[in-house]
mmCIF file of C-alpha atoms in Angstrom:
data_model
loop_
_atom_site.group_PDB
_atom_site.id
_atom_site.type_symbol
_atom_site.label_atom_id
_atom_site.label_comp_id
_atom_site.label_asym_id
_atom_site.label_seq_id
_atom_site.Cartn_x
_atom_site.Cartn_y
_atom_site.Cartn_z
ATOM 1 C CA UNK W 1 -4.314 -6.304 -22.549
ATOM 2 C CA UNK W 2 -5.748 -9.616 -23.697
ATOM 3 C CA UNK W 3 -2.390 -10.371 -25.485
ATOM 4 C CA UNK W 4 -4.217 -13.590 -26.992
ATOM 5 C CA UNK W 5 -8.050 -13.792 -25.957
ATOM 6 C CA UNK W 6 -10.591 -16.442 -27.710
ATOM 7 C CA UNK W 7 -12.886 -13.715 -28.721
ATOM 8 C CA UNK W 8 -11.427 -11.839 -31.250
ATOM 9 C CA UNK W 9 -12.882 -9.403 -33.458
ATOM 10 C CA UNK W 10 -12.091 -6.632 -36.023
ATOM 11 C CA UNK W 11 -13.749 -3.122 -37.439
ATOM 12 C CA UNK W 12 -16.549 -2.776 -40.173
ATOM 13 C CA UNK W 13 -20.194 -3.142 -40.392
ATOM 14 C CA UNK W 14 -21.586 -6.144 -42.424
ATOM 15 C CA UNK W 15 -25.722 -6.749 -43.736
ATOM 16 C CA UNK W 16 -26.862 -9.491 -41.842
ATOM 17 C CA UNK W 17 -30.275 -11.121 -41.402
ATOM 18 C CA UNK W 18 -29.761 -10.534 -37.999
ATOM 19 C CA UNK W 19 -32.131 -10.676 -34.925
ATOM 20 C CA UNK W 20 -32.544 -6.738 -32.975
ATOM 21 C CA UNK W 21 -32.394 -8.772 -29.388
ATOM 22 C CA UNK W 22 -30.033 -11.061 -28.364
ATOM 23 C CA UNK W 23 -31.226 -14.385 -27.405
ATOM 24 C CA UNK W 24 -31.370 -15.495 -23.788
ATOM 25 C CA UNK W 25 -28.494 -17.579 -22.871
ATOM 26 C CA UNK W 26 -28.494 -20.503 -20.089
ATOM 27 C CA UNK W 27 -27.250 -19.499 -16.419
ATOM 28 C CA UNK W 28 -24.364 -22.170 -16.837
ATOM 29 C CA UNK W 29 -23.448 -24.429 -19.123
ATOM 30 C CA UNK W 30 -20.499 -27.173 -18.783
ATOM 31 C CA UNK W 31 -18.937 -29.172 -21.419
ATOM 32 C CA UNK W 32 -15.460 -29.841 -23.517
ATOM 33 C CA UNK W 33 -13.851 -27.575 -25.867
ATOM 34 C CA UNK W 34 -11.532 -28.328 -28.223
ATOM 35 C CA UNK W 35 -9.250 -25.643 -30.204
ATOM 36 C CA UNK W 36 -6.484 -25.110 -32.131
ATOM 37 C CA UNK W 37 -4.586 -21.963 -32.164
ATOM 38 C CA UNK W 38 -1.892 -20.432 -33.818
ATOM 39 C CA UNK W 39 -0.618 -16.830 -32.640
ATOM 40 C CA UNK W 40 2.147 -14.243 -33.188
ATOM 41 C CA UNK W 41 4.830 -15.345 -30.280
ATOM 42 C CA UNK W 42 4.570 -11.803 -29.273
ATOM 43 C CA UNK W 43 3.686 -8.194 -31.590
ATOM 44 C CA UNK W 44 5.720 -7.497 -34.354
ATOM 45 C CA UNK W 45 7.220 -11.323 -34.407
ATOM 46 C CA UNK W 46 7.623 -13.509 -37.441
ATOM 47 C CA UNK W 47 7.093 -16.515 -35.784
ATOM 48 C CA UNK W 48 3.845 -18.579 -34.843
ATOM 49 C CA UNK W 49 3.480 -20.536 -31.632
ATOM 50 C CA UNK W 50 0.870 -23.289 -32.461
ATOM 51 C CA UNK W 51 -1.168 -25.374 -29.652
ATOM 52 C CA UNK W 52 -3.887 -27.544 -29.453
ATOM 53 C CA UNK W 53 -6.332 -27.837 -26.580
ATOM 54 C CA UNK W 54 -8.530 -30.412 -25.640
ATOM 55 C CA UNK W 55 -10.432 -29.268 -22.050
ATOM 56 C CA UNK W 56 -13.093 -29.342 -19.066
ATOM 57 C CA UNK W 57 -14.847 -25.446 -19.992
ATOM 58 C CA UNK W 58 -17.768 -23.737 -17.741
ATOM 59 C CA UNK W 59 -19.532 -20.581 -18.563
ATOM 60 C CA UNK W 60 -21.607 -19.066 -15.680
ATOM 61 C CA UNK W 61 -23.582 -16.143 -16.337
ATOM 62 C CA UNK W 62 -24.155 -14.730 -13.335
ATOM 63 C CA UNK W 63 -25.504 -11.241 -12.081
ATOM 64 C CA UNK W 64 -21.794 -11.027 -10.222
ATOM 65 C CA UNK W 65 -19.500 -13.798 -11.102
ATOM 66 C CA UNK W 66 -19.090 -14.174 -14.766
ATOM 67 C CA UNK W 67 -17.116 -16.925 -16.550
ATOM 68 C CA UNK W 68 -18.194 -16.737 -20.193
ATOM 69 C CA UNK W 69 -16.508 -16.680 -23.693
ATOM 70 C CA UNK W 70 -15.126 -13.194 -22.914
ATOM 71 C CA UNK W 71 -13.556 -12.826 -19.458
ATOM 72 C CA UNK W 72 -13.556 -14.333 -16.217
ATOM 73 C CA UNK W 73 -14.374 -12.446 -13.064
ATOM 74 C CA UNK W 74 -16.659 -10.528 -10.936
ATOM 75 C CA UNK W 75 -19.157 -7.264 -12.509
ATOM 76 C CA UNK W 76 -18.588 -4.341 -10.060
ATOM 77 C CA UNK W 77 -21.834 -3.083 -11.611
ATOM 78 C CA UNK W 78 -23.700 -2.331 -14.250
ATOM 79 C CA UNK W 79 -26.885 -0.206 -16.082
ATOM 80 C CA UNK W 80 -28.157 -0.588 -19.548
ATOM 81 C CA UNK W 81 -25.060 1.399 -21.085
ATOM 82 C CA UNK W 82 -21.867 0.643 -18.595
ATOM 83 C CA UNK W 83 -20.539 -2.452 -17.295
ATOM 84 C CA UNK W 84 -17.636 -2.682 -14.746
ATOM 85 C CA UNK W 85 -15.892 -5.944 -13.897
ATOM 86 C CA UNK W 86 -12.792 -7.562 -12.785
ATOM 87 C CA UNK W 87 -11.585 -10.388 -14.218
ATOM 88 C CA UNK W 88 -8.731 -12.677 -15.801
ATOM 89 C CA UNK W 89 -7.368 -13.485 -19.497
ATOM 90 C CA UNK W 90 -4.589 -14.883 -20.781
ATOM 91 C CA UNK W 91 -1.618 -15.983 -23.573
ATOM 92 C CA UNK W 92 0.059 -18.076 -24.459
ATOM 93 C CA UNK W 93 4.180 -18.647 -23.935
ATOM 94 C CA UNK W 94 6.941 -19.785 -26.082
ATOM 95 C CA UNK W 95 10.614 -20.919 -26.040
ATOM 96 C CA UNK W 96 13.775 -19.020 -27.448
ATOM 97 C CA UNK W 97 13.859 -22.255 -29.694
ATOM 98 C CA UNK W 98 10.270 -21.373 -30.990
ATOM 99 C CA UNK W 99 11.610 -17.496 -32.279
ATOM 100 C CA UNK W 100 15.498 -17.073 -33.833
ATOM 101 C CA UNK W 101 15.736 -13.655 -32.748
ATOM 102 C CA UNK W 102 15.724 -14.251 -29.336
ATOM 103 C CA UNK W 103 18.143 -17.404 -29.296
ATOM 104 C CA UNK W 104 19.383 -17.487 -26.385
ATOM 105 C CA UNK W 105 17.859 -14.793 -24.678
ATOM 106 C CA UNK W 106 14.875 -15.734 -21.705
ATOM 107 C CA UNK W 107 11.901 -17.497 -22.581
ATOM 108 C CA UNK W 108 8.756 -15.662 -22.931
ATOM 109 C CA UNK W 109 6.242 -17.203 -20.267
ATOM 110 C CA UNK W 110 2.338 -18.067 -20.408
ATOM 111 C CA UNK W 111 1.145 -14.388 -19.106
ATOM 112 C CA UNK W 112 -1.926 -14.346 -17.300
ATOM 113 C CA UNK W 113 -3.867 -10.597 -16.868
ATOM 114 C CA UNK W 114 -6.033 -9.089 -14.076
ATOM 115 C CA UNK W 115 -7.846 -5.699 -13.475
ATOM 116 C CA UNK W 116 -11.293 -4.322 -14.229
ATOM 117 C CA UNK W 117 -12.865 -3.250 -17.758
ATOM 118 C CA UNK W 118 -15.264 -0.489 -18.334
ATOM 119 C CA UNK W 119 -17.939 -1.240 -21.056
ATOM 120 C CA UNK W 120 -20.026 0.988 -22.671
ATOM 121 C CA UNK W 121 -22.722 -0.016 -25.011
ATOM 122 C CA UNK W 122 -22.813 2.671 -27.529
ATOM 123 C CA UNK W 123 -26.100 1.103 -29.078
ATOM 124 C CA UNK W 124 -28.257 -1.985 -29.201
ATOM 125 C CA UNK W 125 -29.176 -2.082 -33.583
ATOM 126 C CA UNK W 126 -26.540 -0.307 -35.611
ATOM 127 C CA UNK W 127 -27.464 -2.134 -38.774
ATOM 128 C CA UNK W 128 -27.906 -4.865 -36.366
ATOM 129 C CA UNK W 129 -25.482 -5.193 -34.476
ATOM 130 C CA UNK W 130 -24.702 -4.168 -30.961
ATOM 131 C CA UNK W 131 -21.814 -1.745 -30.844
ATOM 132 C CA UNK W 132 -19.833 -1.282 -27.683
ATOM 133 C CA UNK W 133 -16.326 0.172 -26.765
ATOM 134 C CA UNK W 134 -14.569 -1.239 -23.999
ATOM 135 C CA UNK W 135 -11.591 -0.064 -21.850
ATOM 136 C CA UNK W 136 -10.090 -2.887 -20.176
ATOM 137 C CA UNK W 137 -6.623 -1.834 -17.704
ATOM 138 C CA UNK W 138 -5.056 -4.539 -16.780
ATOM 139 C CA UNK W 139 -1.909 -5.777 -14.853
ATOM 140 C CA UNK W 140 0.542 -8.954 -16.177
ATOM 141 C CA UNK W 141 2.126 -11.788 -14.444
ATOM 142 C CA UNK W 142 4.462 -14.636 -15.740
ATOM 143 C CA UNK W 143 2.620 -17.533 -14.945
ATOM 144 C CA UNK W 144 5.973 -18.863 -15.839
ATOM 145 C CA UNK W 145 7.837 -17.670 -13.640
ATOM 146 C CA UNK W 146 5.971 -17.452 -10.100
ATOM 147 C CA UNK W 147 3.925 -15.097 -11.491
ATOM 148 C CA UNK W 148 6.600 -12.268 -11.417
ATOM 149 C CA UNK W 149 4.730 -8.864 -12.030
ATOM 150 C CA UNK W 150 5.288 -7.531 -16.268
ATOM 151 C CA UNK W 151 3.821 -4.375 -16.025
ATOM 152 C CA UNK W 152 0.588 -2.744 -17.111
ATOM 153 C CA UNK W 153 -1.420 -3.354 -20.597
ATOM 154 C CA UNK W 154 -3.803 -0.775 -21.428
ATOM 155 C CA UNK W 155 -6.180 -1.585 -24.739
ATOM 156 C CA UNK W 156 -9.025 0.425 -25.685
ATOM 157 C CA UNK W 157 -11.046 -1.106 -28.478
ATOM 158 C CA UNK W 158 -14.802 -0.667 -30.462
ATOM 159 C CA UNK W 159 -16.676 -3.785 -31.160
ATOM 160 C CA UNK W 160 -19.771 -4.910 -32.765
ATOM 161 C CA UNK W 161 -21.745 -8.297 -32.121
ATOM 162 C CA UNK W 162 -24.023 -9.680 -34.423
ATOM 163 C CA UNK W 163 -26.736 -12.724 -33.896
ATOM 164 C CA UNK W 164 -27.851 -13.802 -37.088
ATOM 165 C CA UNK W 165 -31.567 -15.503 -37.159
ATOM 166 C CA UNK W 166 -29.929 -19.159 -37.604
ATOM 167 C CA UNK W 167 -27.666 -18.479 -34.414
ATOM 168 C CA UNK W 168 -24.429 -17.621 -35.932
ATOM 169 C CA UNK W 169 -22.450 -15.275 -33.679
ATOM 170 C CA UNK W 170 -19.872 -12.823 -35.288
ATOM 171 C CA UNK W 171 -17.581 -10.249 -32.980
ATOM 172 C CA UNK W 172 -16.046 -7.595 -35.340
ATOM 173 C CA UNK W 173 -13.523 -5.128 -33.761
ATOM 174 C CA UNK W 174 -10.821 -2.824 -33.667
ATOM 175 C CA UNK W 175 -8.269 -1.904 -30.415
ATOM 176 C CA UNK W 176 -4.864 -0.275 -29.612
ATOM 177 C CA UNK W 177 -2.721 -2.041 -27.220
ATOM 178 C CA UNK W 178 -0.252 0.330 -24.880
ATOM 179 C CA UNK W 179 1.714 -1.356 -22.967
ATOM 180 C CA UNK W 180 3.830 0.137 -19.919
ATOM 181 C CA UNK W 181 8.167 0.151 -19.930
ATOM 182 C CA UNK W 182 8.104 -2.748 -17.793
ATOM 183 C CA UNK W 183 5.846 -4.648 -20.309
ATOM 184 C CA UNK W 184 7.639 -3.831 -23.381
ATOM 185 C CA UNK W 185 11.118 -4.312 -21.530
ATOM 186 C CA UNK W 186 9.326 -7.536 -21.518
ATOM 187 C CA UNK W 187 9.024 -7.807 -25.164
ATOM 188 C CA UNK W 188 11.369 -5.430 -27.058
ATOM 189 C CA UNK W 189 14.525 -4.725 -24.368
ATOM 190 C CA UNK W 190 17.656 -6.105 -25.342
ATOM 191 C CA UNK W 191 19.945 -6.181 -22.447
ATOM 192 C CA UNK W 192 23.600 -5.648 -22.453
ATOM 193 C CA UNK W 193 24.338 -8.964 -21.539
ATOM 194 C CA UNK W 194 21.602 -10.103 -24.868
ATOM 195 C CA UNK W 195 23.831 -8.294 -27.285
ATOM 196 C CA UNK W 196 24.882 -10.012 -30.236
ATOM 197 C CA UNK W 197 26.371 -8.505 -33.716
ATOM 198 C CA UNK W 198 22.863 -9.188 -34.962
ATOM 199 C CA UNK W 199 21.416 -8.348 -31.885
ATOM 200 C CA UNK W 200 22.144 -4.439 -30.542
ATOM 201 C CA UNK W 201 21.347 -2.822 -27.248
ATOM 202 C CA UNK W 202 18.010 -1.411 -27.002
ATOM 203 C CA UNK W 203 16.043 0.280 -24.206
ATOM 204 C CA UNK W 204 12.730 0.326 -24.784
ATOM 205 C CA UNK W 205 9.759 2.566 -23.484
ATOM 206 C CA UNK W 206 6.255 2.822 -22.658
ATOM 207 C CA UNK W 207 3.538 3.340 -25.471
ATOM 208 C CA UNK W 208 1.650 2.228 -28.238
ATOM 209 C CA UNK W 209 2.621 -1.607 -28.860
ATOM 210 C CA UNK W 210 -0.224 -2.828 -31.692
ATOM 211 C CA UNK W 211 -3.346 -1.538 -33.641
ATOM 212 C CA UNK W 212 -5.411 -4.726 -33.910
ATOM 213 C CA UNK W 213 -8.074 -5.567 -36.100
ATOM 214 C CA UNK W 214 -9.774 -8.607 -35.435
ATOM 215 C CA UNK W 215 -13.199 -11.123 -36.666
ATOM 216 C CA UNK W 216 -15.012 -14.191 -34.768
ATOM 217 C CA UNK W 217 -17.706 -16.434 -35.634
ATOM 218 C CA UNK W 218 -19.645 -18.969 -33.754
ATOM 219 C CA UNK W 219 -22.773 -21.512 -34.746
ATOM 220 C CA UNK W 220 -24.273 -23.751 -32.771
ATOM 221 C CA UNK W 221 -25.206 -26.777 -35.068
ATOM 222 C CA UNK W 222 -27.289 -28.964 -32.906
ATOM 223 C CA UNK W 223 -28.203 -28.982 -29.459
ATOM 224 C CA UNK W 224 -24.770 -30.450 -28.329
ATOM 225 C CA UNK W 225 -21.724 -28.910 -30.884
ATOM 226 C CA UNK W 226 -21.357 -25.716 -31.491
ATOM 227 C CA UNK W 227 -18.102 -24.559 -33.810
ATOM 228 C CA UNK W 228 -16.124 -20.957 -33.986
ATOM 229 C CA UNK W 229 -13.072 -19.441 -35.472
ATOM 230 C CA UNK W 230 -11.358 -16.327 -35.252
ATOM 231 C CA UNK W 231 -8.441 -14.218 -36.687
ATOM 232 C CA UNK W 232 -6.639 -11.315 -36.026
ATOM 233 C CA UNK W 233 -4.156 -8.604 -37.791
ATOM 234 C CA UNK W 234 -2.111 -6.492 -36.080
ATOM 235 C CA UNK W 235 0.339 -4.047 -37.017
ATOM 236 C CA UNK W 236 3.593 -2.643 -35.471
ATOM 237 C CA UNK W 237 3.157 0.420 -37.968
ATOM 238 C CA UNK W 238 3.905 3.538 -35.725
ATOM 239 C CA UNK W 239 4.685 1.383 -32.801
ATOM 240 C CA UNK W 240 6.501 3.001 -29.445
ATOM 241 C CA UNK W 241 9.593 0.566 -30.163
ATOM 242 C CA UNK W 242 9.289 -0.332 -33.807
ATOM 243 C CA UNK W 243 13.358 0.325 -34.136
ATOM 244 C CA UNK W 244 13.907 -2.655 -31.237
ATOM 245 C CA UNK W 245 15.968 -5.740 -33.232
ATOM 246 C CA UNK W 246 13.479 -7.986 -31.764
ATOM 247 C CA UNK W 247 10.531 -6.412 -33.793
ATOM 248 C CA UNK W 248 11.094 -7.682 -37.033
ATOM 249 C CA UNK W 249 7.833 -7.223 -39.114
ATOM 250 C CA UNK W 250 5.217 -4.636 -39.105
ATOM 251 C CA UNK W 251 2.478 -7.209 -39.586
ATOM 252 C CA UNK W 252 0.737 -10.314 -39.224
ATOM 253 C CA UNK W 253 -1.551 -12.793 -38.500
ATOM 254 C CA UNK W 254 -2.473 -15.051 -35.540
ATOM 255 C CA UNK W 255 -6.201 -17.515 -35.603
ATOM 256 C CA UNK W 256 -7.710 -20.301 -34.702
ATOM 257 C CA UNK W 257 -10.959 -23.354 -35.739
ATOM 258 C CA UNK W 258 -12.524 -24.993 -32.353
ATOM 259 C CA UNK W 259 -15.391 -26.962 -31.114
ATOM 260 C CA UNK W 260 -17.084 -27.285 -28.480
ATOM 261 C CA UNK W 261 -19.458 -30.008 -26.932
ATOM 262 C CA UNK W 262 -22.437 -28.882 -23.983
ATOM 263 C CA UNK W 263 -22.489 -31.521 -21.644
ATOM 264 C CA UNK W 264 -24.896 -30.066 -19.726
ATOM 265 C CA UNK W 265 -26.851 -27.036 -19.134
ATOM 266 C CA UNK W 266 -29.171 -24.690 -16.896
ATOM 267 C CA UNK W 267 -33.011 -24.310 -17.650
ATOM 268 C CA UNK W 268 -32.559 -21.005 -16.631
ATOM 269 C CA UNK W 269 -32.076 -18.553 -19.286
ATOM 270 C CA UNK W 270 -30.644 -14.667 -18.674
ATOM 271 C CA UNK W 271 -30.009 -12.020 -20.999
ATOM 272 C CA UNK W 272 -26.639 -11.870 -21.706
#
């Protein structure tokens, strides 16, 4: 699902001076990141749940293990149009104090997401950009809450990357989330014993949860520091459980400003 990834993108083609091959990258790289974030506590809530970070990062661009700005995980395989690999994402949790509508109903937890994703690189230069689709299936756990099991999270999406000539990186995109029962039970069920005169009993059901659209961008300003920020819409519009009393709007934002300092890096370089 990716509730809340880093890279986030969103759809449209821009003009760019951009360069038709993407730059080799270094093998590894190690160094701190720091970011701010501010996200929808969950689709189609009103309220933001703000953090800031300050961490130890590593990006490893292996042939197999990956850990890069995208996912973390093993690649099953991969040719010059598909990629298969496994790996991990994340989001972030919040209180009943953090969102009215749920007073006193259970916390949401920090989930944390594993399964494979199938990527296919439609093209290399669409107006410059590399356009791919991906098809990520993945399974959520309550990190929480001894990582109880939340159901499945399915989200299809199309994405372009662009590399301009003065290394600025921009991700544009657009994806459906679906989630299963058991992961919108997680989000949008109100329980018998979580009804309230504002609050009425709802069962809800597998399907559509969001249509997201979504932009990044990324420059690396000197050999050490390298900046990015991102933002994302998505909209509840036509959603599986839209009539739940815990969705209360049918859009809005969640983004982010971060930097990051390279401590130190390979003098290998790979194609990414």
């Amino acid at each position: 699902m990716t509730l809340y990834r880093h890279c986030l993108s969103t759809a449209g083609l821009i003009c760019l001076p951009v360069l038709a091959e993407q730059p080799a990258l270094p093998l590894w790289e190690a160094g701190l990141i720091g970011i701010n974030v501010n996200q929808l506590a969950y689709p189609g809530s009103d309220q933001l749940v703000r953090r800031n970070f300050v961490l130890p990062y590593l990006v490893y661009r292996g042939d197999i293990v990956r850990a890069d700005r995208e996912n973390v995980g093993l690649r099953a395989f991969k040719t010059a149009t598909l990629e298969l690999d496994v790996g991990f994402a994340g989001s972030l949790g919040s209180s009943d104090a953090d969102i009215p509508v749920r007073d006193g109903m259970r916390d949401l937890g920090t989930l944390v997401e594993a399964g494979p994703r199938l990527r296919w690189t439609l093209s290399d230069d669409v107006l410059g950009a590399r356009l791919r689709a991906d098809f990520p299936l993945r399974a959520v756990f309550d990190l929480s809450n001894s990582l109880k099991y939340n159901g499945v999270s399915f989200e299809p999406g199309l994405y372009a990357d662009i590399t301009t000539a003065a290394n600025t990186f921009y991700a544009l995109g657009v994806s459906a989330l679906f989630g299963s029962e058991k992961l919108s039970d997680y989000f949008y069920q109100v329980s018998a014993a979580d009804v309230t005169a504002q609050r009425p009993l709802f069962d809800a059901k597998a399907g559509l949860i969001a249509v997201r659209g979504s932009v990044s961008a990324g420059k690396r300003f000197t050999d050490k520091w390298r900046g990015f920020g991102f933002a994302r819409y998505e909209s509840t519009r036509g959603a599986k459980n839209a009539d739940s009393p815990l969705l209360v709007q049918t859009g809005g934002w969640s983004f982010g400003v971060g930097i990051t300092y390279i401590w130190a890096e390979s003098a290998q370089k790979v194609r990414y």
